[in-house]
Coordinates of C-alpha atoms in Angstrom, one line a residue:
Chain S
M233 CA -37.6 133.3 155.9
K234 CA -41.4 132.6 155.8
T235 CA -41.7 133.2 159.6
R236 CA -39.7 136.4 159.6
F237 CA -41.8 137.7 156.9
S238 CA -45.1 137.1 158.7
L239 CA -43.6 138.4 162.0
G240 CA -42.7 141.6 160.1
Q241 CA -46.3 141.8 158.9
L242 CA -47.6 141.4 162.2
A243 CA -45.2 144.2 163.6
V244 CA -46.4 146.4 160.9
W245 CA -50.1 145.9 161.6
G246 CA -49.5 146.3 165.3
L247 CA -47.7 149.6 164.5
V248 CA -50.6 150.7 162.5
A249 CA -52.9 150.2 165.3
V250 CA -50.6 152.1 167.7
V251 CA -50.2 154.9 165.3
I252 CA -54.0 155.4 164.8
A253 CA -54.8 155.1 168.5
L254 CA -52.0 157.3 169.9
P255 CA -53.1 161.0 169.3
P256 CA -56.4 160.8 171.3
L257 CA -54.5 159.2 174.2
V258 CA -51.8 162.0 174.1
K259 CA -53.2 165.4 175.0
N260 CA -49.8 167.2 175.0
N261 CA -49.0 168.7 171.6
Y262 CA -45.3 168.7 172.3
Q263 CA -45.4 164.8 172.8
I264 CA -47.4 164.6 169.6
F265 CA -44.6 166.4 167.9
V266 CA -42.0 164.2 169.5
V267 CA -43.7 161.1 168.1
T268 CA -44.0 162.9 164.7
L269 CA -40.3 163.4 164.8
I270 CA -39.9 159.5 165.4
G271 CA -42.0 159.0 162.2
L272 CA -39.7 161.2 160.3
Y273 CA -36.6 159.5 161.6
T274 CA -38.1 156.1 160.9
M275 CA -38.2 156.9 157.1
L276 CA -34.5 157.9 157.3
T277 CA -33.5 154.9 159.4
V278 CA -35.4 152.3 157.2
G279 CA -33.6 153.6 154.2
L280 CA -30.3 153.5 155.7
S281 CA -31.0 149.9 156.9
L282 CA -31.7 148.9 153.3
V283 CA -28.3 150.4 152.2
M284 CA -26.2 149.4 155.2
G285 CA -27.9 146.3 156.7
F286 CA -29.1 144.7 153.5
A287 CA -26.8 145.8 150.6
G288 CA -23.9 146.2 153.1
Q289 CA -22.8 149.7 151.9
V290 CA -21.8 152.0 154.5
S291 CA -23.3 155.5 154.3
L292 CA -22.2 158.1 156.9
G293 CA -23.8 161.0 155.2
H294 CA -27.5 160.1 155.0
A295 CA -28.5 163.5 156.6
T296 CA -27.4 165.0 153.3
F297 CA -30.5 163.6 151.6
Y298 CA -32.8 164.5 154.6
G299 CA -31.3 168.2 154.0
I300 CA -31.8 168.1 150.2
G301 CA -35.5 167.1 150.6
A302 CA -36.1 169.8 153.3
Y303 CA -34.4 172.6 151.3
A304 CA -36.0 171.4 147.9
A305 CA -39.4 171.5 149.4
A306 CA -38.8 174.9 151.0
L307 CA -37.4 176.5 147.9
L308 CA -40.0 174.9 145.6
S309 CA -42.9 176.1 147.6
A310 CA -41.6 179.3 149.3
M311 CA -39.5 180.7 146.5
F312 CA -41.0 179.2 143.3
G313 CA -44.5 179.3 144.6
L314 CA -45.5 175.7 143.7
P315 CA -48.3 174.2 145.8
S316 CA -46.9 172.5 148.7
W317 CA -48.1 169.1 147.9
L318 CA -46.5 169.3 144.5
A319 CA -43.3 170.6 146.4
L320 CA -43.4 167.4 148.5
I321 CA -43.6 165.1 145.6
L322 CA -40.9 166.9 143.5
A323 CA -38.7 167.2 146.5
T324 CA -39.0 163.5 147.1
A325 CA -38.3 162.5 143.5
L326 CA -35.5 165.0 143.0
T327 CA -33.7 163.8 146.1
G328 CA -33.9 160.2 144.9
L329 CA -32.6 161.3 141.5
I330 CA -29.8 163.2 143.2
G331 CA -29.0 160.1 145.3
F332 CA -28.7 158.1 142.1
F333 CA -26.3 160.4 140.4
I334 CA -24.2 161.0 143.5
G335 CA -24.1 157.3 143.8
I336 CA -22.4 156.8 140.4
P337 CA -19.0 158.2 141.5
I338 CA -19.4 157.2 145.2
F339 CA -20.0 153.4 144.5
R340 CA -16.8 153.1 142.6
L341 CA -15.4 153.0 146.2
R342 CA -15.7 150.3 148.8
G343 CA -15.5 149.7 152.6
H344 CA -13.7 152.5 154.4
Y345 CA -13.2 154.6 151.3
L346 CA -17.0 154.5 150.6
A347 CA -17.6 155.6 154.3
M348 CA -15.1 158.5 154.0
A349 CA -16.8 159.6 150.8
T350 CA -20.2 159.6 152.2
L351 CA -18.9 161.5 155.2
G352 CA -17.3 164.1 152.9
L353 CA -20.6 164.4 151.0
N354 CA -22.4 165.4 154.2
V355 CA -19.6 168.0 155.0
I356 CA -19.8 169.5 151.5
F357 CA -23.6 169.7 151.7
S358 CA -23.5 171.4 155.1
L359 CA -20.8 174.0 153.7
I360 CA -23.0 174.6 150.7
I361 CA -26.2 175.4 152.6
K362 CA -24.3 177.5 155.1
N363 CA -22.6 179.7 152.4
E364 CA -25.2 180.0 149.8
A365 CA -27.0 182.4 152.2
D366 CA -29.0 184.1 149.3
I367 CA -30.8 180.9 148.4
T368 CA -30.8 178.8 151.5
G369 CA -30.7 181.5 154.2
G370 CA -27.3 180.5 155.4
P371 CA -26.6 179.6 159.0
S372 CA -29.7 181.5 160.2
G373 CA -32.0 179.2 158.4
F374 CA -34.8 179.3 156.0
A375 CA -38.2 180.5 157.5
H376 CA -41.8 180.7 156.4
I377 CA -42.1 177.4 154.7
P378 CA -45.9 176.9 153.8
P379 CA -47.5 173.9 155.6
L380 CA -48.6 171.0 153.5
S381 CA -52.1 171.3 151.9
V382 CA -53.8 168.9 149.6
G383 CA -56.9 170.1 147.8
G384 CA -57.8 172.8 150.2
F385 CA -57.0 170.6 153.2
V386 CA -54.2 172.2 155.2
F387 CA -52.1 170.0 157.5
D388 CA -51.8 172.9 160.1
S389 CA -51.9 171.2 163.4
D390 CA -49.5 168.9 165.1
T391 CA -52.1 166.1 165.0
K392 CA -52.7 166.4 161.4
M393 CA -49.0 166.5 160.6
Y394 CA -48.6 163.4 162.8
Y395 CA -51.0 161.5 160.8
I396 CA -49.4 162.4 157.4
V397 CA -46.0 161.7 158.6
W398 CA -46.8 158.4 160.0
F399 CA -48.9 157.5 157.0
M400 CA -45.8 158.0 155.0
A401 CA -43.5 156.3 157.5
L402 CA -45.6 153.2 157.3
A403 CA -45.5 153.4 153.5
T404 CA -41.8 153.4 153.5
L405 CA -41.8 150.5 156.0
F406 CA -44.3 148.6 153.8
I407 CA -42.2 149.2 150.7
S408 CA -38.9 148.2 152.4
M409 CA -40.5 145.1 153.8
N410 CA -41.6 144.1 150.3
V411 CA -38.3 144.9 148.6
V412 CA -36.4 142.9 151.2
N413 CA -38.6 139.8 150.8
S414 CA -38.2 139.7 147.2
R415 CA -35.7 138.8 144.3
V416 CA -34.4 142.4 144.8
G417 CA -33.8 141.9 148.5
R418 CA -32.1 138.6 147.9
A419 CA -29.8 140.2 145.4
L420 CA -28.9 142.9 147.9
R421 CA -28.1 140.5 150.6
A422 CA -26.0 138.5 148.1
I423 CA -24.0 141.6 147.2
H424 CA -23.6 142.2 151.1
T425 CA -22.0 138.9 151.6
S426 CA -20.0 138.2 148.4
E427 CA -20.1 140.7 145.5
V428 CA -18.0 138.5 143.3
A429 CA -20.3 135.5 143.9
A430 CA -23.4 137.8 143.2
E431 CA -21.8 139.0 140.1
A432 CA -21.0 135.6 138.9
L433 CA -24.7 134.6 139.1
G434 CA -25.5 137.6 137.0
V435 CA -26.4 140.2 139.7
D436 CA -25.4 143.5 138.3
A437 CA -24.1 144.8 141.8
N438 CA -23.3 148.3 140.9
T439 CA -26.9 149.0 139.5
Y440 CA -28.4 147.4 142.6
K441 CA -26.3 149.6 144.9
L442 CA -27.3 152.6 142.9
R443 CA -30.9 151.9 143.0
V444 CA -31.2 151.0 146.7
F445 CA -29.2 154.2 147.4
A446 CA -31.6 156.2 145.4
L447 CA -34.5 154.6 147.1
A448 CA -33.1 155.4 150.6
A449 CA -32.4 158.9 149.4
G450 CA -36.0 159.2 148.2
F451 CA -37.2 158.2 151.6
A452 CA -34.9 160.7 153.2
G453 CA -35.9 163.4 150.7
L454 CA -39.7 162.7 151.6
S455 CA -38.8 162.8 155.3
G456 CA -36.9 166.1 154.9
A457 CA -39.7 167.7 152.9
L458 CA -42.3 166.7 155.5
Y459 CA -40.0 168.0 158.3
A460 CA -39.8 171.4 156.5
Q461 CA -43.6 171.6 156.1
A462 CA -44.2 170.5 159.7
I463 CA -42.1 173.1 161.4
H464 CA -41.9 175.7 158.8
F465 CA -38.3 176.5 159.5
I466 CA -35.2 174.8 158.7
S467 CA -31.4 175.5 159.4
P468 CA -28.2 173.7 158.5
S469 CA -27.7 172.2 161.9
S470 CA -30.6 169.8 161.4
F471 CA -28.8 168.1 158.6
D472 CA -25.2 168.0 159.6
I473 CA -22.8 165.2 160.1
L474 CA -23.9 164.8 163.8
V475 CA -27.4 164.0 162.6
S476 CA -26.0 161.3 160.2
V477 CA -24.2 159.8 163.1
E478 CA -27.4 159.8 165.0
L479 CA -29.1 158.0 162.0
V480 CA -26.4 155.3 162.0
T481 CA -27.0 154.9 165.8
M482 CA -30.8 154.5 165.2
T483 CA -30.1 151.9 162.4
A484 CA -27.7 150.0 164.6
I485 CA -30.0 150.0 167.6
G486 CA -32.8 148.8 165.5
G487 CA -30.7 146.2 163.9
L488 CA -28.9 147.1 160.7
A489 CA -30.7 144.4 158.7
S490 CA -34.1 144.8 160.3
V491 CA -36.8 146.8 158.6
W492 CA -39.2 147.1 161.6
G493 CA -36.3 147.5 163.9
S494 CA -36.0 151.0 162.3
V495 CA -39.0 152.2 164.2
F496 CA -37.6 151.0 167.5
G497 CA -34.1 152.5 166.8
A498 CA -35.5 155.9 165.8
A499 CA -37.9 155.9 169.0
A500 CA -35.1 155.0 171.3
V501 CA -32.6 157.6 170.1
V502 CA -35.3 160.4 169.9
F503 CA -36.5 159.7 173.5
L504 CA -33.0 159.2 174.7
G505 CA -31.9 162.5 173.1
Q506 CA -34.9 164.3 174.8
F507 CA -33.9 162.8 178.0
I508 CA -30.2 163.7 177.7
R509 CA -30.9 167.3 176.6
D510 CA -33.1 167.7 179.7
R511 CA -30.7 166.1 182.2
M512 CA -27.3 166.4 180.8
N513 CA -26.2 169.3 183.2
E514 CA -27.5 167.6 186.0
L515 CA -25.3 164.6 185.3
L516 CA -22.3 166.6 184.4
E517 CA -21.6 170.1 185.7
G518 CA -21.5 172.7 182.8
A519 CA -22.3 170.2 180.1
S520 CA -24.8 171.4 177.4
G521 CA -27.5 169.3 175.6
E522 CA -25.3 169.3 172.5
Q523 CA -22.9 166.9 174.2
E524 CA -25.6 164.2 173.7
I525 CA -23.4 163.0 170.8
I526 CA -20.9 161.7 173.2
V527 CA -23.6 159.5 174.8
F528 CA -24.8 158.4 171.3
G529 CA -21.1 157.6 170.3
L530 CA -20.8 155.4 173.5
I531 CA -24.0 153.7 172.9
L532 CA -23.1 152.9 169.3
V533 CA -19.8 151.4 170.4
V534 CA -21.5 149.4 173.1
I535 CA -24.0 148.0 170.7
M536 CA -21.5 147.2 167.9
V537 CA -19.4 145.2 170.4
F538 CA -22.1 143.4 172.2
M539 CA -25.2 143.3 170.1
P540 CA -24.1 143.7 166.5
E541 CA -27.4 142.6 165.1
G542 CA -29.1 145.3 167.0
V543 CA -30.8 145.7 170.4
T544 CA -34.1 143.9 169.1
A545 CA -32.2 140.7 167.9
G546 CA -29.7 140.9 170.5
G547 CA -32.2 141.4 173.3
M548 CA -34.2 138.3 172.1
K549 CA -31.1 136.2 172.0
L550 CA -30.2 137.3 175.6
L551 CA -33.8 136.4 176.7
R552 CA -33.6 133.0 175.0
R553 CA -30.3 132.4 176.7
L554 CA -31.7 133.4 180.2
R555 CA -34.5 131.1 179.8
M556 CA -32.2 128.2 178.9
E557 CA -30.1 128.7 181.9
R558 CA -33.1 128.5 184.1
Chain U
M178 CA -23.9 126.4 116.2
S179 CA -20.1 125.8 116.2
D180 CA -18.5 122.9 117.7
S181 CA -16.7 124.8 120.3
I182 CA -18.4 126.7 123.1
L183 CA -15.5 128.6 124.5
E184 CA -12.2 129.8 122.8
A185 CA -9.7 131.6 124.6
R186 CA -6.7 133.2 122.4
S187 CA -3.4 134.1 124.0
I188 CA -4.9 135.3 127.3
E189 CA -2.4 137.1 129.6
K190 CA -2.5 138.4 133.2
S191 CA 0.2 139.7 135.3
F192 CA 0.1 140.9 138.9
G193 CA 2.8 143.2 139.6
G194 CA 5.8 141.7 137.9
V195 CA 4.6 138.2 138.0
M196 CA 3.1 136.6 134.8
A197 CA 0.3 134.5 136.3
V198 CA -1.1 133.5 132.9
A199 CA 1.3 134.0 130.0
G200 CA -0.5 133.5 126.7
V201 CA -2.7 130.6 127.1
D202 CA -5.0 129.2 124.4
L203 CA -8.0 127.0 125.2
T204 CA -10.8 125.5 123.1
I205 CA -13.7 123.8 125.0
R206 CA -16.0 121.8 123.0
R207 CA -19.8 121.8 123.5
G208 CA -21.0 119.0 125.8
E209 CA -17.7 117.8 127.2
I210 CA -16.1 117.8 130.6
F211 CA -12.8 119.8 130.2
A212 CA -10.3 119.8 132.9
L213 CA -7.6 122.4 133.6
I214 CA -4.9 121.0 135.9
G215 CA -1.4 122.0 137.0
P216 CA 0.7 122.3 140.1
N217 CA 0.1 125.0 142.6
G218 CA 0.7 128.5 141.3
A219 CA 0.4 127.3 137.7
G220 CA -2.2 130.0 137.0
K221 CA -5.3 127.7 136.9
T222 CA -7.5 129.9 139.2
T223 CA -6.3 133.1 137.4
T224 CA -7.2 131.6 134.0
F225 CA -10.5 130.8 135.5
N226 CA -11.0 134.2 136.9
L227 CA -10.1 135.7 133.5
L228 CA -12.6 133.5 131.6
S229 CA -15.6 134.3 134.0
G230 CA -14.7 138.0 134.0
T231 CA -13.8 138.2 137.8
H232 CA -10.4 139.6 136.7
A233 CA -9.8 141.7 133.7
L234 CA -7.6 140.4 131.0
D235 CA -4.4 142.3 130.2
R236 CA -4.2 140.9 126.7
G237 CA -5.9 138.1 124.5
A238 CA -9.5 137.5 123.5
V239 CA -12.3 135.2 124.7
N240 CA -15.2 134.0 122.8
F241 CA -18.0 132.4 124.3
D242 CA -21.0 130.7 122.4
G243 CA -20.6 133.1 119.5
H244 CA -20.0 136.2 121.5
S245 CA -16.9 138.1 122.3
I246 CA -16.8 138.2 126.1
T247 CA -13.3 139.9 126.2
G248 CA -13.5 142.8 128.8
L249 CA -17.2 142.2 129.8
P250 CA -18.0 142.4 133.5
S251 CA -18.8 139.1 135.1
H252 CA -22.5 139.7 135.5
R253 CA -22.8 140.1 131.7
I254 CA -20.8 137.0 131.1
A255 CA -23.1 135.1 133.5
Q256 CA -26.1 136.4 131.4
L257 CA -24.6 134.8 128.3
G258 CA -24.6 131.4 130.1
L259 CA -21.1 131.1 131.7
V260 CA -21.4 130.4 135.4
R261 CA -18.8 129.6 138.0
T262 CA -18.3 128.3 141.5
F263 CA -15.4 129.3 143.8
Q264 CA -12.5 127.4 145.2
N265 CA -12.7 129.1 148.5
L266 CA -16.5 129.0 149.0
Q267 CA -18.5 132.2 148.4
I268 CA -21.6 131.0 149.9
F269 CA -24.3 133.5 151.2
G270 CA -23.9 132.3 154.7
S271 CA -26.7 134.2 156.5
M272 CA -29.3 133.0 154.0
S273 CA -30.9 129.5 153.9
A274 CA -29.6 127.0 151.4
L275 CA -32.8 127.4 149.4
E276 CA -32.4 131.2 149.3
N277 CA -28.9 130.8 148.1
V278 CA -30.1 128.7 145.0
M279 CA -32.9 131.3 144.6
V280 CA -30.2 133.9 144.0
G281 CA -28.9 131.6 141.4
C282 CA -32.3 132.0 139.7
H283 CA -31.7 135.8 139.6
L284 CA -31.2 136.0 136.0
R285 CA -34.6 134.2 135.1
G286 CA -36.5 136.5 137.4
R287 CA -38.0 139.9 136.3
T288 CA -39.1 141.5 139.6
G289 CA -37.4 144.9 139.9
F290 CA -37.6 147.6 142.7
V291 CA -41.0 148.9 141.6
A292 CA -42.8 145.6 141.2
A293 CA -41.2 144.4 144.5
S294 CA -42.1 147.6 146.4
L295 CA -45.6 147.2 145.6
R296 CA -45.8 143.4 145.8
L297 CA -47.6 143.2 142.5
P298 CA -49.4 139.8 141.8
S299 CA -46.8 138.8 139.3
V300 CA -44.1 139.0 142.1
A301 CA -45.8 136.4 144.2
A302 CA -46.2 134.1 141.2
E303 CA -42.6 134.5 140.2
E304 CA -41.5 133.9 143.8
R305 CA -43.5 130.6 143.9
R306 CA -42.1 129.4 140.6
I307 CA -38.5 130.1 141.7
R308 CA -39.0 128.5 145.1
A309 CA -40.2 125.4 143.4
E310 CA -37.4 125.4 140.8
S311 CA -34.8 126.0 143.3
L312 CA -36.0 123.1 145.4
D313 CA -35.6 120.9 142.4
Y314 CA -31.9 122.0 142.1
L315 CA -31.3 121.3 145.7
E316 CA -32.9 117.7 145.1
M317 CA -30.5 117.2 142.3
V318 CA -27.5 117.7 144.5
G319 CA -29.2 115.8 147.4
L320 CA -29.9 118.7 149.7
A321 CA -33.7 119.1 149.5
N322 CA -34.0 118.0 153.2
R323 CA -31.6 120.9 154.2
A324 CA -33.4 123.7 152.2
D325 CA -34.2 125.8 155.1
D326 CA -31.0 125.4 157.0
V327 CA -28.8 128.5 157.2
A328 CA -26.2 128.0 154.6
A329 CA -23.4 128.8 157.0
S330 CA -24.3 126.1 159.4
L331 CA -24.0 123.2 156.8
P332 CA -20.9 121.1 156.8
F333 CA -18.2 122.2 154.3
G334 CA -19.1 119.6 151.7
K335 CA -22.7 120.4 151.7
Q336 CA -21.9 124.1 151.2
R337 CA -20.0 123.2 148.2
L338 CA -23.0 121.4 146.8
V339 CA -25.2 124.4 147.6
E340 CA -22.8 126.4 145.5
I341 CA -23.1 123.9 142.6
A342 CA -26.8 123.9 142.9
R343 CA -26.8 127.8 143.1
A344 CA -24.8 127.8 139.7
L345 CA -27.0 125.2 138.1
A346 CA -30.0 127.3 139.0
A347 CA -28.7 130.0 136.7
Q348 CA -29.1 127.4 133.8
P349 CA -25.6 127.9 132.4
K350 CA -24.5 126.6 129.1
L351 CA -20.9 126.3 130.5
L352 CA -20.4 125.5 134.1
M353 CA -17.1 126.3 135.5
L354 CA -16.1 124.5 138.8
D355 CA -13.0 125.8 140.6
E356 CA -11.5 122.7 142.5
P357 CA -14.9 121.3 143.5
A358 CA -13.3 118.4 145.3
A359 CA -10.9 120.5 147.4
G360 CA -11.6 119.6 151.2
L361 CA -14.1 116.8 150.4
T362 CA -14.0 113.4 151.9
R363 CA -13.4 110.4 149.8
P364 CA -17.1 109.3 149.5
E365 CA -18.1 113.0 149.0
T366 CA -15.6 113.1 146.0
E367 CA -17.1 110.0 144.5
S368 CA -20.6 111.3 144.6
L369 CA -19.2 114.6 143.2
D370 CA -18.0 112.6 140.2
D371 CA -21.4 111.3 139.6
L372 CA -23.0 114.7 139.9
I373 CA -20.6 116.3 137.5
C374 CA -21.3 113.4 135.0
R375 CA -25.1 113.9 135.4
I376 CA -24.6 117.7 134.8
R377 CA -22.7 116.9 131.6
D378 CA -25.4 114.5 130.6
S379 CA -28.1 117.2 131.1
G380 CA -26.4 119.0 128.1
I381 CA -24.2 121.5 130.2
T382 CA -20.6 121.8 129.2
V383 CA -18.2 121.5 132.3
L384 CA -14.9 123.2 132.8
L385 CA -13.2 121.8 135.8
V386 CA -10.1 123.3 137.6
E387 CA -8.8 120.4 139.7
H388 CA -6.0 119.1 141.9
D389 CA -7.6 115.6 142.4
M390 CA -6.0 113.6 139.7
N391 CA -8.3 110.7 140.1
L392 CA -11.3 112.9 139.6
V393 CA -10.0 114.5 136.6
M394 CA -8.7 111.3 134.9
G395 CA -11.9 109.5 135.7
I396 CA -14.4 111.9 134.2
A397 CA -12.6 114.4 131.9
E398 CA -12.8 114.0 128.2
R399 CA -10.0 116.3 127.6
V400 CA -7.4 117.8 129.9
A401 CA -5.2 120.8 129.6
V402 CA -2.0 121.4 131.8
L403 CA -0.8 124.6 132.9
H404 CA 2.7 125.2 134.3
Y405 CA 4.1 128.7 135.1
G406 CA 1.3 130.4 133.4
Q407 CA 1.7 128.4 130.1
K408 CA -0.1 125.5 128.6
I409 CA 2.4 122.7 128.3
A410 CA 0.0 120.0 127.1
D411 CA -3.6 119.1 126.3
G412 CA -5.3 116.1 125.0
T413 CA -7.2 113.1 126.4
P414 CA -6.5 111.9 129.9
A415 CA -4.4 109.0 128.5
E416 CA -2.2 111.3 126.5
I417 CA -1.6 113.7 129.4
Q418 CA -0.7 110.7 131.6
A419 CA 1.8 109.7 129.0
D420 CA 3.3 113.2 128.5
E421 CA 6.7 113.5 130.2
R422 CA 6.6 117.3 130.3
V423 CA 3.6 117.0 132.5
I424 CA 5.0 114.6 134.8
G425 CA 8.2 116.8 135.0
A426 CA 6.1 119.8 135.8
Y427 CA 4.4 118.0 138.6
L428 CA 7.3 116.3 140.3
G429 CA 10.7 117.3 138.9
L430 CA 12.9 115.1 136.8
D431 CA 12.5 111.5 137.8
W432 CA 10.0 110.6 135.1
D433 CA 8.9 107.1 136.3
G434 CA 8.8 107.8 139.9
A435 CA 6.9 111.1 139.2
R436 CA 4.4 109.2 137.0
D437 CA 3.6 106.7 139.7
Y438 CA 3.3 109.5 142.2
A439 CA 1.2 111.9 140.1
F440 CA -1.2 109.3 138.9
A441 CA -1.3 106.9 141.9

């Protein structure tokens, strides 16, 4: 445990260095935006990793909280005229709170039933934002979301947004790393392996599930709010069930129970998604970019079968085996 | 402080149409080793699960250390000082032996989500204290040298000891051991005897569910016998060994032969 912890710390500091150094090296604004997107997805993935990988509770509707954060930030600043920094904070807190309260009925369920319920949650959320067009803009989306500004400093360029997003992403990684390596993290892992045994030792399993779910929802809300403030326009398709599946794929690639694997998983899926969208019709006549979901599904299956601990852990194991054989 | 630490009154549990536990009374005195025995399917483990809150009671009442624990969830019961182990091990396999025991210290820690997130100085101090204490508990069961081994990689007998250390780490007033000798080798069972006596001597009351008659008769002060969900006898080991209903329950009607067999 001690070694994994320091390895994780090392990974975080390495990541901090890369994050700071990257923008001057990349001149292309689009590429900066793509890396920003990875930061946003990292916040989602690391939360999902806490819920699924550590506490062992399947969530197939995590994009719901991403969406709640985005729409909350949009509504609070564009409709209610709150300053955007306040909208960001409130949207984050609100999403965490909603996660907590949604968790109360949902965590009465276990295993497949829980997975179905979270799936249903995402479907319901999509329906609501599509149908309540007066408030959310419906299928055509919500436009003119003010950019983030703090004390007169406006985050109005891709590079500025990049820095604030990655600052927050690193904060969520830091928090998650600390939580995992603590009494709380041990309790979560105990619940994952044997809920009866954890309970018998005095761990209030239900409360821990609710709190970790709320924390992950809060991370997702923060990510969604930043997303809305980065591109100023949101629409239901960014938060539907397919996005939830992508998030699970990212978490699985990074290693379900791996905090810093989340960054890797998010990056892999974002880059892969770009690649597939650009090349899909070359590979398959008449295929559109949206069919990327087929590829993600396939990848998810392959990983679950061959590398259930994720590509990072699985890859290391493979390397070790190759070295042994030589 | 009353003489008894746990009193169960007419507790009942049925699964479907089967009465697993049909109105059992138990009184466990402070500081004793109390054994619950009975043939397979007698309702021992169910009784155990009812006392620890793992299953909900259908009827009856349980008092523990001056509190009614009837209907409480098991984490609340653990908080009051009643901690159990499991017959089919419920070890946290992916954690190290030490981390398993550290989970046992859960109730004595205070670190919550907020303090943990920010890694406040109090967190690190608590972590050090719990780590040191957990090592002591591993030492007590003779596993200090395996502290960093992944729990799942330990042999079965050692995993059982990790479970006992983990339960001890919760500093229970009453420790309930569900068939601790099941699957152990002869020497392992003998050192288990010794460990259970040491636990009792440290001031912890012990409730044993056990199949291994030698273990039970050797160390228990009092024994209760379950048969088809009912208590058919209780008393000292000598009284139980002389009880014909008990022998009959175990092996049918041939009293003498049965006695020789059951208490060989």
